[in-house]
Amino acid sequence: AQSVAQPEDQVNVAEGNPLTVKCTYSVSGNPYLFWYVQYPNRGLQFLLKYITGDNLVKGSYGFEAEFNKSQTSFHLKKPSALVSDSALYFCAVRDMDTGRRALTFGSGTRLQVQP
Amino acid sequence: KAGVTQTPRYLIKTRGQQVTLSCSPISGHRSVSWYQQTPGQGLQFLFEYFSETQRNKGNFPGRFSGRQFSNSRSEMNVSTLELGDSALYLCASSFSDRSHEKLFFGSGTQLSVL
């Protein structure tokens, strides 16, 4: 079975400071990893994904994520946070070897960026 | 290009009733997935359709069903509603059924069961 853990319910950071939202995963095969963001009363928006290749993935709005196979982690990062980044962030995984298409999501991390 | 459209946006039903939710995917997308989002359980996969065929199904009771039409539009039906079915139901589409493809989500249908 595949699973995703987001250990922090909320992350608080000051505007202009770097931010990290943590994610670890578990799959039996090789993972496809995704980050999505959800703003109030909206659906999820895709930020970035890791398929294969370079462990550092760059995505939308200046976000990036680093795939670490040995630590089974895929942490989301941004060098300088904006107040507008405040939202709910979800990490998700698919096992590329099982062919199972369902995305398994983490419980979400609420990012609060203070002015 | 229009995004994923879900209707209705809000729905209030009472226990025992049934409900049908609708989803129009992005033009050209043939895969439609449904997810349930609740504060307690988070995001849970319901089912996925591709070219009118159900490809995957999550761990939900048979009261939850869906279908996809030839134009890729999808509907989800919940019969004999229970209080615990109150949730945000999200539809997502993608061009193909390949596993590395990202999903495009609609804004969801907020279902309240009284």
mmCIF file of C-alpha atoms in Angstrom:
data_model
loop_
_atom_site.group_PDB
_atom_site.id
_atom_site.type_symbol
_atom_site.label_atom_id
_atom_site.label_comp_id
_atom_site.label_asym_id
_atom_site.label_seq_id
_atom_site.Cartn_x
_atom_site.Cartn_y
_atom_site.Cartn_z
ATOM 1 C CA ALA A 1 0.000 0.000 0.000
ATOM 2 C CA GLN A 2 1.158 3.532 -0.646
ATOM 3 C CA SER A 3 1.042 6.312 1.912
ATOM 4 C CA VAL A 4 2.122 9.907 2.444
ATOM 5 C CA ALA A 5 2.952 11.647 5.696
ATOM 6 C CA GLN A 6 2.977 15.388 6.238
ATOM 7 C CA PRO A 7 4.168 15.669 9.833
ATOM 8 C CA GLU A 8 3.262 19.336 10.350
ATOM 9 C CA ASP A 9 -0.351 20.473 10.476
ATOM 10 C CA GLN A 10 0.776 24.090 10.196
ATOM 11 C CA VAL A 11 3.943 25.940 9.262
ATOM 12 C CA ASN A 12 4.402 29.590 10.177
ATOM 13 C CA VAL A 13 6.990 31.723 8.457
ATOM 14 C CA ALA A 14 7.668 35.429 8.098
ATOM 15 C CA GLU A 15 7.413 37.050 4.698
ATOM 16 C CA GLY A 16 10.760 37.045 2.931
ATOM 17 C CA ASN A 17 12.081 34.063 4.874
ATOM 18 C CA PRO A 18 12.642 30.652 3.301
ATOM 19 C CA LEU A 19 9.962 28.041 3.818
ATOM 20 C CA THR A 20 9.922 24.254 3.903
ATOM 21 C CA VAL A 21 6.886 21.983 3.971
ATOM 22 C CA LYS A 22 7.804 18.391 4.750
ATOM 23 C CA CYS A 23 6.595 15.222 3.067
ATOM 24 C CA THR A 24 7.634 11.599 3.342
ATOM 25 C CA TYR A 25 6.174 8.743 1.339
ATOM 26 C CA SER A 26 5.943 4.982 1.218
ATOM 27 C CA VAL A 27 5.430 2.918 -1.927
ATOM 28 C CA SER A 28 6.371 -0.605 -2.858
ATOM 29 C CA GLY A 29 7.799 0.425 -6.207
ATOM 30 C CA ASN A 30 9.119 3.683 -7.588
ATOM 31 C CA PRO A 31 7.180 6.856 -6.901
ATOM 32 C CA TYR A 32 5.643 9.613 -8.874
ATOM 33 C CA LEU A 33 5.413 12.528 -6.445
ATOM 34 C CA PHE A 34 3.273 15.645 -6.632
ATOM 35 C CA TRP A 35 2.620 18.834 -4.720
ATOM 36 C CA TYR A 36 -0.741 20.593 -4.909
ATOM 37 C CA VAL A 37 -1.954 23.800 -3.247
ATOM 38 C CA GLN A 38 -5.511 24.605 -2.176
ATOM 39 C CA TYR A 39 -6.800 28.114 -1.591
ATOM 40 C CA PRO A 40 -10.023 28.709 0.400
ATOM 41 C CA ASN A 41 -13.160 27.490 -1.356
ATOM 42 C CA ARG A 42 -11.166 26.253 -4.326
ATOM 43 C CA GLY A 43 -10.006 22.963 -5.747
ATOM 44 C CA LEU A 44 -6.406 21.855 -5.797
ATOM 45 C CA GLN A 45 -3.857 23.452 -8.083
ATOM 46 C CA PHE A 46 -0.808 21.603 -9.345
ATOM 47 C CA LEU A 47 2.567 22.999 -8.222
ATOM 48 C CA LEU A 48 5.161 20.470 -9.352
ATOM 49 C CA LYS A 49 5.927 16.799 -9.827
ATOM 50 C CA TYR A 50 8.823 14.365 -9.726
ATOM 51 C CA ILE A 51 8.893 11.590 -12.285
ATOM 52 C CA THR A 52 12.526 10.713 -12.752
ATOM 53 C CA GLY A 53 15.866 12.373 -13.337
ATOM 54 C CA ASP A 54 17.043 15.474 -11.503
ATOM 55 C CA ASN A 55 16.243 15.277 -7.807
ATOM 56 C CA LEU A 56 15.533 19.017 -7.611
ATOM 57 C CA VAL A 57 12.243 19.856 -9.268
ATOM 58 C CA LYS A 58 11.179 23.417 -9.997
ATOM 59 C CA GLY A 59 7.524 24.328 -10.199
ATOM 60 C CA SER A 60 5.013 27.140 -10.247
ATOM 61 C CA TYR A 61 5.188 30.376 -8.236
ATOM 62 C CA GLY A 62 8.865 29.920 -7.353
ATOM 63 C CA PHE A 63 8.375 26.653 -5.489
ATOM 64 C CA GLU A 64 10.772 23.751 -5.733
ATOM 65 C CA ALA A 65 11.010 20.302 -4.179
ATOM 66 C CA GLU A 66 13.848 17.910 -3.544
ATOM 67 C CA PHE A 67 13.420 14.185 -4.032
ATOM 68 C CA ASN A 68 15.489 12.110 -1.613
ATOM 69 C CA LYS A 69 15.173 8.401 -2.288
ATOM 70 C CA SER A 70 17.171 7.226 0.724
ATOM 71 C CA GLN A 71 15.049 9.275 3.103
ATOM 72 C CA THR A 72 11.850 8.719 1.057
ATOM 73 C CA SER A 73 11.165 12.427 1.269
ATOM 74 C CA PHE A 74 9.922 15.102 -1.093
ATOM 75 C CA HIS A 75 10.023 18.390 0.814
ATOM 76 C CA LEU A 76 8.555 21.539 -0.725
ATOM 77 C CA LYS A 77 10.678 24.675 -0.530
ATOM 78 C CA LYS A 78 10.683 28.318 -1.492
ATOM 79 C CA PRO A 79 13.608 30.710 -0.963
ATOM 80 C CA SER A 80 11.468 33.718 -0.032
ATOM 81 C CA ALA A 81 7.881 33.379 1.209
ATOM 82 C CA LEU A 82 5.067 35.723 0.210
ATOM 83 C CA VAL A 83 1.895 36.450 2.166
ATOM 84 C CA SER A 84 -0.009 35.210 -0.875
ATOM 85 C CA ASP A 85 1.597 31.771 -0.418
ATOM 86 C CA SER A 86 -0.627 31.224 2.627
ATOM 87 C CA ALA A 87 -2.743 28.195 1.747
ATOM 88 C CA LEU A 88 -3.150 24.456 2.318
ATOM 89 C CA TYR A 89 -0.471 22.291 0.724
ATOM 90 C CA PHE A 90 -0.832 18.627 -0.157
ATOM 91 C CA CYS A 91 1.815 16.106 -1.075
ATOM 92 C CA ALA A 92 0.679 13.092 -3.131
ATOM 93 C CA VAL A 93 2.157 9.892 -4.492
ATOM 94 C CA ARG A 94 1.479 7.279 -7.147
ATOM 95 C CA ASP A 95 3.371 4.014 -7.376
ATOM 96 C CA MET A 96 4.623 3.916 -10.958
ATOM 97 C CA ASP A 97 5.199 0.158 -10.851
ATOM 98 C CA THR A 98 1.706 -0.939 -9.844
ATOM 99 C CA GLY A 99 -0.107 1.061 -12.471
ATOM 100 C CA ARG A 100 -2.637 2.051 -9.841
ATOM 101 C CA ARG A 101 -3.794 5.467 -10.877
ATOM 102 C CA ALA A 102 -5.303 6.725 -7.642
ATOM 103 C CA LEU A 103 -3.342 9.505 -6.024
ATOM 104 C CA THR A 104 -2.699 9.036 -2.320
ATOM 105 C CA PHE A 105 -2.610 12.387 -0.545
ATOM 106 C CA GLY A 106 -1.055 13.468 2.697
ATOM 107 C CA SER A 107 -3.192 15.110 5.346
ATOM 108 C CA GLY A 108 -2.145 18.577 4.263
ATOM 109 C CA THR A 109 -0.044 21.335 5.812
ATOM 110 C CA ARG A 110 -1.413 24.799 6.338
ATOM 111 C CA LEU A 111 1.176 27.429 5.496
ATOM 112 C CA GLN A 112 0.763 30.779 7.195
ATOM 113 C CA VAL A 113 3.041 33.577 6.004
ATOM 114 C CA GLN A 114 3.063 36.587 8.285
ATOM 115 C CA PRO A 115 3.696 40.097 6.930
ATOM 116 C CA LYS B 1 -9.355 26.921 -22.330
ATOM 117 C CA ALA B 2 -12.035 26.426 -19.689
ATOM 118 C CA GLY B 3 -11.074 24.539 -16.554
ATOM 119 C CA VAL B 4 -12.831 21.644 -14.880
ATOM 120 C CA THR B 5 -16.409 22.615 -14.119
ATOM 121 C CA GLN B 6 -18.386 21.080 -11.299
ATOM 122 C CA THR B 7 -22.068 21.628 -10.652
ATOM 123 C CA PRO B 8 -23.734 22.406 -8.414
ATOM 124 C CA ARG B 9 -21.332 24.357 -6.228
ATOM 125 C CA TYR B 10 -23.343 23.778 -3.064
ATOM 126 C CA LEU B 11 -25.927 21.176 -2.187
ATOM 127 C CA ILE B 12 -28.008 20.542 0.919
ATOM 128 C CA LYS B 13 -29.749 17.203 1.304
ATOM 129 C CA THR B 14 -31.330 15.197 4.100
ATOM 130 C CA ARG B 15 -30.484 11.694 5.235
ATOM 131 C CA GLY B 16 -31.848 8.971 3.012
ATOM 132 C CA GLN B 17 -32.010 11.094 -0.109
ATOM 133 C CA GLN B 18 -29.833 10.593 -3.133
ATOM 134 C CA VAL B 19 -27.719 13.116 -4.994
ATOM 135 C CA THR B 20 -26.045 13.456 -8.385
ATOM 136 C CA LEU B 21 -22.984 15.597 -8.931
ATOM 137 C CA SER B 22 -21.731 16.627 -12.329
ATOM 138 C CA CYS B 23 -18.273 17.234 -13.718
ATOM 139 C CA SER B 24 -17.199 18.593 -17.094
ATOM 140 C CA PRO B 25 -13.496 18.001 -17.710
ATOM 141 C CA ILE B 26 -11.138 20.215 -19.644
ATOM 142 C CA SER B 27 -11.767 19.899 -23.361
ATOM 143 C CA GLY B 28 -9.765 16.971 -24.754
ATOM 144 C CA HIS B 29 -9.244 15.301 -21.401
ATOM 145 C CA ARG B 30 -10.493 11.730 -21.312
ATOM 146 C CA SER B 31 -9.719 10.764 -17.723
ATOM 147 C CA VAL B 32 -11.927 11.911 -14.859
ATOM 148 C CA SER B 33 -11.309 11.111 -11.199
ATOM 149 C CA TRP B 34 -13.385 11.849 -8.127
ATOM 150 C CA TYR B 35 -12.106 12.564 -4.622
ATOM 151 C CA GLN B 36 -13.847 13.182 -1.327
ATOM 152 C CA GLN B 37 -12.364 15.794 1.003
ATOM 153 C CA THR B 38 -13.313 15.974 4.675
ATOM 154 C CA PRO B 39 -11.562 17.603 7.655
ATOM 155 C CA GLY B 40 -11.228 14.241 9.394
ATOM 156 C CA GLN B 41 -10.256 11.899 6.559
ATOM 157 C CA GLY B 42 -8.554 14.324 4.214
ATOM 158 C CA LEU B 43 -8.586 13.571 0.502
ATOM 159 C CA GLN B 44 -9.744 10.104 -0.441
ATOM 160 C CA PHE B 45 -9.986 8.581 -3.894
ATOM 161 C CA LEU B 46 -13.445 7.514 -5.009
ATOM 162 C CA PHE B 47 -13.059 6.318 -8.592
ATOM 163 C CA GLU B 48 -11.597 7.054 -11.983
ATOM 164 C CA TYR B 49 -13.078 6.817 -15.453
ATOM 165 C CA PHE B 50 -11.305 6.740 -18.757
ATOM 166 C CA SER B 51 -13.121 6.548 -22.076
ATOM 167 C CA GLU B 52 -16.395 5.674 -20.323
ATOM 168 C CA THR B 53 -14.861 2.770 -18.368
ATOM 169 C CA GLN B 54 -14.240 2.685 -14.646
ATOM 170 C CA ARG B 55 -10.525 2.030 -14.262
ATOM 171 C CA ASN B 56 -10.019 2.249 -10.498
ATOM 172 C CA LYS B 57 -12.241 2.334 -7.454
ATOM 173 C CA GLY B 58 -11.496 3.429 -3.908
ATOM 174 C CA ASN B 59 -12.711 1.928 -0.659
ATOM 175 C CA PHE B 60 -16.176 3.405 -0.553
ATOM 176 C CA PRO B 61 -19.489 1.569 -0.165
ATOM 177 C CA GLY B 62 -21.640 0.694 -3.131
ATOM 178 C CA ARG B 63 -23.856 3.700 -2.408
ATOM 179 C CA PHE B 64 -21.229 5.692 -4.251
ATOM 180 C CA SER B 65 -21.319 5.218 -7.994
ATOM 181 C CA GLY B 66 -20.357 7.070 -11.095
ATOM 182 C CA ARG B 67 -20.326 7.061 -14.821
ATOM 183 C CA GLN B 68 -18.706 8.798 -17.747
ATOM 184 C CA PHE B 69 -20.364 9.773 -20.970
ATOM 185 C CA SER B 70 -18.992 9.710 -24.492
ATOM 186 C CA ASN B 71 -18.143 13.426 -24.282
ATOM 187 C CA SER B 72 -16.022 12.657 -21.162
ATOM 188 C CA ARG B 73 -18.417 14.432 -18.817
ATOM 189 C CA SER B 74 -18.886 12.483 -15.616
ATOM 190 C CA GLU B 75 -21.504 12.165 -12.938
ATOM 191 C CA MET B 76 -21.228 10.831 -9.431
ATOM 192 C CA ASN B 77 -24.214 9.494 -7.542
ATOM 193 C CA VAL B 78 -24.621 8.882 -3.840
ATOM 194 C CA SER B 79 -27.725 7.032 -2.728
ATOM 195 C CA THR B 80 -29.247 6.752 0.746
ATOM 196 C CA LEU B 81 -27.256 9.695 2.055
ATOM 197 C CA GLU B 82 -25.739 9.541 5.519
ATOM 198 C CA LEU B 83 -24.555 12.406 7.725
ATOM 199 C CA GLY B 84 -20.979 11.254 7.188
ATOM 200 C CA ASP B 85 -21.275 11.871 3.454
ATOM 201 C CA SER B 86 -21.064 15.602 4.099
ATOM 202 C CA ALA B 87 -17.909 16.637 2.299
ATOM 203 C CA LEU B 88 -16.330 18.554 -0.541
ATOM 204 C CA TYR B 89 -16.418 16.357 -3.628
ATOM 205 C CA LEU B 90 -13.661 17.158 -6.081
ATOM 206 C CA CYS B 91 -13.478 16.131 -9.681
ATOM 207 C CA ALA B 92 -10.185 16.094 -11.552
ATOM 208 C CA SER B 93 -9.325 15.501 -15.179
ATOM 209 C CA SER B 94 -6.233 14.623 -17.174
ATOM 210 C CA PHE B 95 -5.530 14.120 -20.840
ATOM 211 C CA SER B 96 -4.596 10.469 -20.586
ATOM 212 C CA ASP B 97 -4.503 7.677 -18.045
ATOM 213 C CA ARG B 98 -0.717 7.674 -17.760
ATOM 214 C CA SER B 99 0.437 7.662 -14.161
ATOM 215 C CA HIS B 100 2.819 10.596 -14.371
ATOM 216 C CA GLU B 101 0.164 12.990 -15.589
ATOM 217 C CA LYS B 102 -0.892 15.808 -13.314
ATOM 218 C CA LEU B 103 -4.519 16.317 -12.447
ATOM 219 C CA PHE B 104 -6.556 19.446 -13.010
ATOM 220 C CA PHE B 105 -9.123 19.908 -10.261
ATOM 221 C CA GLY B 106 -12.465 21.628 -10.257
ATOM 222 C CA SER B 107 -13.593 23.860 -7.389
ATOM 223 C CA GLY B 108 -15.729 21.066 -6.003
ATOM 224 C CA THR B 109 -19.289 20.496 -4.860
ATOM 225 C CA GLN B 110 -19.856 21.114 -1.160
ATOM 226 C CA LEU B 111 -22.444 18.579 -0.001
ATOM 227 C CA SER B 112 -24.148 19.012 3.347
ATOM 228 C CA VAL B 113 -26.325 16.191 4.634
ATOM 229 C CA LEU B 114 -28.761 17.185 7.393
#
